[in-house]
Amino acid sequence: MITISEQAQSHFRKLLDKQAAGTHIRVFVVNPGTVSAECGVSYCPADAVESTDLQLPFEGFMAIVDAESKPFLVDAEIDFVTDQMGSQLTLKAPNAKVRKVNDDASLKEKVQYVIDAEINPQLANHGGRVSVVELTDDGVAVLQFGGGCNGCSQVDLTLKEGIEKELLQRFAGELTAVRDVTDHQRGEHSYY
């Protein structure tokens, strides 16, 4: 579930040696499943471990994960990197902002997951977002744009050169096209 590099494990063991016996680390996500999700690592004293927590064993310590954070930390990686600028702990959690879907999820759920995990974070830089309205029987993903994308003059480029290319590549043989149903006429409905 969570990969901790040898360098990071060594770093944690050194830090934990200075703590009370039985102290482990807690890996968590604040605001999981939202665009403002943030991952963190903290000390976890023995009396702070809950019965619903997941306990991941590593050499010399446990990584404790609360039940709410667990689905958002799937495929997370913790590393300790040293370079000419110094040393730093890095935590990558690709599913922190969006809960990973199961392998048996519907195609619509899988497409929405890719949009939420990879496309919407890029659109959010411009105040925009996109969502799946439906998948037709002939494999067309029908999308609805919102926020800053609604009324944007670049929406066709974003759709055809960005989103459609990515989704057709990811879901080759399952999706045949991507179509936009958003009313992009400027007006009161547009977000500026």
Short mmCIF file of C-alpha atoms in Angstrom, two decimals:
data_model
loop_
_atom_site.label_atom_id
_atom_site.label_comp_id
_atom_site.label_asym_id
_atom_site.label_seq_id
_atom_site.Cartn_x
_atom_site.Cartn_y
_atom_site.Cartn_z
CA MET A 1 0.00 0.00 0.00
CA ILE A 2 2.68 2.53 1.06
CA THR A 3 6.25 2.14 -0.12
CA ILE A 4 8.92 3.59 2.16
CA SER A 5 12.42 3.67 0.69
CA GLU A 6 15.37 2.28 2.66
CA GLN A 7 16.71 5.83 3.09
CA ALA A 8 13.38 7.01 4.52
CA GLN A 9 13.12 3.99 6.81
CA SER A 10 16.60 4.72 8.15
CA HIS A 11 15.63 8.38 8.67
CA PHE A 12 12.48 7.37 10.57
CA ARG A 13 14.41 4.90 12.78
CA LYS A 14 16.87 7.66 13.74
CA LEU A 15 14.04 10.05 14.60
CA LEU A 16 12.07 7.41 16.51
CA ASP A 17 15.14 6.43 18.59
CA LYS A 18 14.78 9.84 20.27
CA GLN A 19 11.08 9.32 21.07
CA ALA A 20 9.32 7.37 23.82
CA ALA A 21 9.35 3.59 23.46
CA GLY A 22 6.48 2.32 21.30
CA THR A 23 6.26 5.48 19.19
CA HIS A 24 5.68 4.87 15.47
CA ILE A 25 4.89 7.12 12.52
CA ARG A 26 1.42 8.09 11.32
CA VAL A 27 0.86 8.71 7.60
CA PHE A 28 -2.32 10.66 6.87
CA VAL A 29 -4.25 12.80 4.40
CA VAL A 30 -5.94 16.04 5.41
CA ASN A 31 -9.03 16.85 3.29
CA PRO A 32 -8.81 13.52 1.42
CA GLY A 33 -10.58 13.31 -1.91
CA THR A 34 -10.56 17.07 -2.48
CA VAL A 35 -8.38 19.39 -4.55
CA SER A 36 -6.94 20.74 -1.28
CA ALA A 37 -5.80 17.31 -0.04
CA GLU A 38 -2.46 17.36 1.77
CA CYS A 39 -0.41 14.37 2.92
CA GLY A 40 1.63 14.27 6.07
CA VAL A 41 3.73 12.18 8.43
CA SER A 42 3.84 12.64 12.20
CA TYR A 43 4.86 10.78 15.33
CA CYS A 44 2.28 8.33 16.63
CA PRO A 45 2.63 7.40 20.32
CA ALA A 46 1.42 3.93 21.28
CA ASP A 47 -1.66 5.32 23.05
CA ALA A 48 -2.73 7.18 19.88
CA VAL A 49 -3.23 4.02 17.80
CA GLU A 50 -6.94 3.39 17.18
CA SER A 51 -8.53 -0.05 16.68
CA THR A 52 -9.60 0.98 13.16
CA ASP A 53 -6.07 2.05 12.14
CA LEU A 54 -4.10 0.07 9.58
CA GLN A 55 -0.67 -0.92 10.95
CA LEU A 56 2.01 -1.46 8.29
CA PRO A 57 5.18 -3.13 9.63
CA PHE A 58 8.61 -1.86 8.63
CA GLU A 59 12.00 -2.71 10.11
CA GLY A 60 12.06 -1.10 13.56
CA PHE A 61 8.72 0.74 13.39
CA MET A 62 5.13 0.69 12.18
CA ALA A 63 3.46 3.09 9.77
CA ILE A 64 -0.02 3.78 11.14
CA VAL A 65 -2.79 4.85 8.73
CA ASP A 66 -6.26 5.94 9.83
CA ALA A 67 -9.30 4.35 8.17
CA GLU A 68 -10.33 7.58 6.41
CA SER A 69 -6.89 8.11 4.83
CA LYS A 70 -6.36 4.48 3.78
CA PRO A 71 -8.03 4.52 0.32
CA PHE A 72 -6.31 7.81 -0.52
CA LEU A 73 -2.83 6.46 0.31
CA VAL A 74 -2.95 3.51 -2.10
CA ASP A 75 0.33 3.55 -4.12
CA ALA A 76 1.85 6.26 -1.88
CA GLU A 77 5.66 6.51 -1.76
CA ILE A 78 7.84 8.04 0.94
CA ASP A 79 11.50 8.75 0.22
CA PHE A 80 14.35 10.62 1.87
CA VAL A 81 16.38 12.47 -0.76
CA THR A 82 19.79 14.07 -0.26
CA ASP A 83 21.24 16.39 -2.90
CA GLN A 84 23.40 19.54 -3.09
CA MET A 85 20.52 21.55 -1.56
CA GLY A 86 20.33 19.31 1.52
CA SER A 87 18.03 16.49 2.63
CA GLN A 88 14.27 16.26 2.54
CA LEU A 89 11.51 13.77 3.10
CA THR A 90 9.20 13.42 0.08
CA LEU A 91 5.73 11.92 0.11
CA LYS A 92 3.97 11.18 -3.18
CA ALA A 93 0.35 10.08 -2.95
CA PRO A 94 -1.22 10.00 -6.42
CA ASN A 95 -4.63 9.09 -5.02
CA ALA A 96 -4.82 11.67 -2.20
CA LYS A 97 -7.11 14.01 -4.09
CA VAL A 98 -9.25 11.25 -5.62
CA ARG A 99 -10.10 7.83 -4.24
CA LYS A 100 -8.71 5.13 -6.53
CA VAL A 101 -11.41 3.03 -8.17
CA ASN A 102 -11.49 -0.75 -8.00
CA ASP A 103 -10.46 -2.88 -10.98
CA ASP A 104 -14.07 -4.01 -11.36
CA ALA A 105 -15.41 -0.42 -11.48
CA SER A 106 -17.53 0.64 -14.45
CA LEU A 107 -15.88 2.30 -17.43
CA LYS A 108 -17.61 5.58 -16.50
CA GLU A 109 -16.08 5.41 -12.99
CA LYS A 110 -12.63 4.67 -14.43
CA VAL A 111 -12.87 7.55 -16.91
CA GLN A 112 -14.05 9.93 -14.17
CA TYR A 113 -11.15 8.77 -11.97
CA VAL A 114 -8.58 9.66 -14.68
CA ILE A 115 -10.30 13.02 -15.16
CA ASP A 116 -10.34 13.74 -11.41
CA ALA A 117 -6.82 12.49 -10.74
CA GLU A 118 -4.98 13.88 -13.77
CA ILE A 119 -7.03 16.29 -15.87
CA ASN A 120 -8.98 18.34 -13.32
CA PRO A 121 -5.87 19.31 -11.32
CA GLN A 122 -4.50 20.90 -14.52
CA LEU A 123 -7.81 22.61 -15.32
CA ALA A 124 -8.05 23.84 -11.71
CA ASN A 125 -5.02 26.06 -12.40
CA HIS A 126 -7.37 28.08 -14.62
CA GLY A 127 -10.43 27.72 -12.38
CA GLY A 128 -11.96 24.97 -14.52
CA ARG A 129 -13.13 21.41 -14.20
CA VAL A 130 -14.75 18.69 -16.29
CA SER A 131 -16.93 15.69 -15.47
CA VAL A 132 -18.42 12.71 -17.28
CA VAL A 133 -22.12 13.11 -18.01
CA GLU A 134 -22.56 9.73 -19.72
CA LEU A 135 -20.91 7.04 -21.80
CA THR A 136 -22.89 6.12 -24.89
CA ASP A 137 -23.34 2.57 -26.16
CA ASP A 138 -20.96 3.32 -29.04
CA GLY A 139 -18.14 4.37 -26.66
CA VAL A 140 -18.47 8.16 -26.68
CA ALA A 141 -17.60 9.91 -23.41
CA VAL A 142 -19.93 12.88 -23.05
CA LEU A 143 -18.31 15.59 -20.90
CA GLN A 144 -19.54 18.74 -19.16
CA PHE A 145 -17.12 21.60 -18.50
CA GLY A 146 -17.55 24.03 -15.63
CA GLY A 147 -15.87 26.87 -13.79
CA GLY A 148 -13.29 28.75 -15.83
CA CYS A 149 -13.69 26.33 -18.76
CA ASN A 150 -17.28 27.44 -19.29
CA GLY A 151 -17.11 30.17 -21.95
CA CYS A 152 -13.36 29.75 -22.53
CA SER A 153 -12.18 30.31 -26.11
CA GLN A 154 -9.60 27.52 -25.79
CA VAL A 155 -12.06 24.77 -24.80
CA ASP A 156 -11.94 23.05 -28.22
CA LEU A 157 -8.15 22.79 -28.04
CA THR A 158 -8.32 21.55 -24.45
CA LEU A 159 -10.92 18.94 -25.40
CA LYS A 160 -9.45 17.62 -28.67
CA GLU A 161 -5.70 17.99 -28.11
CA GLY A 162 -5.65 17.28 -24.41
CA ILE A 163 -8.55 15.41 -22.86
CA GLU A 164 -9.67 13.36 -25.88
CA LYS A 165 -6.12 12.26 -26.76
CA GLU A 166 -5.44 11.21 -23.17
CA LEU A 167 -8.72 9.33 -22.68
CA LEU A 168 -8.63 7.54 -26.06
CA GLN A 169 -5.06 6.43 -25.36
CA ARG A 170 -5.89 5.28 -21.82
CA PHE A 171 -9.08 3.48 -22.83
CA ALA A 172 -8.14 2.24 -26.31
CA GLY A 173 -10.75 -0.20 -27.57
CA GLU A 174 -13.29 1.02 -24.99
CA LEU A 175 -13.75 4.69 -25.91
CA THR A 176 -14.25 5.86 -29.49
CA ALA A 177 -14.62 9.62 -29.03
CA VAL A 178 -15.12 12.43 -26.53
CA ARG A 179 -17.91 14.98 -26.91
CA ASP A 180 -18.61 18.22 -25.04
CA VAL A 181 -22.21 19.17 -24.16
CA THR A 182 -21.35 22.43 -22.40
CA ASP A 183 -22.98 25.69 -23.54
CA HIS A 184 -19.85 27.77 -24.11
CA GLN A 185 -21.62 30.98 -25.13
CA ARG A 186 -20.45 33.84 -22.97
CA GLY A 187 -23.10 35.09 -20.63
CA GLU A 188 -24.29 35.02 -17.05
CA HIS A 189 -23.60 31.28 -16.76
CA SER A 190 -19.89 31.74 -17.57
CA TYR A 191 -17.30 31.96 -14.83
CA TYR A 192 -14.64 34.63 -15.37
#
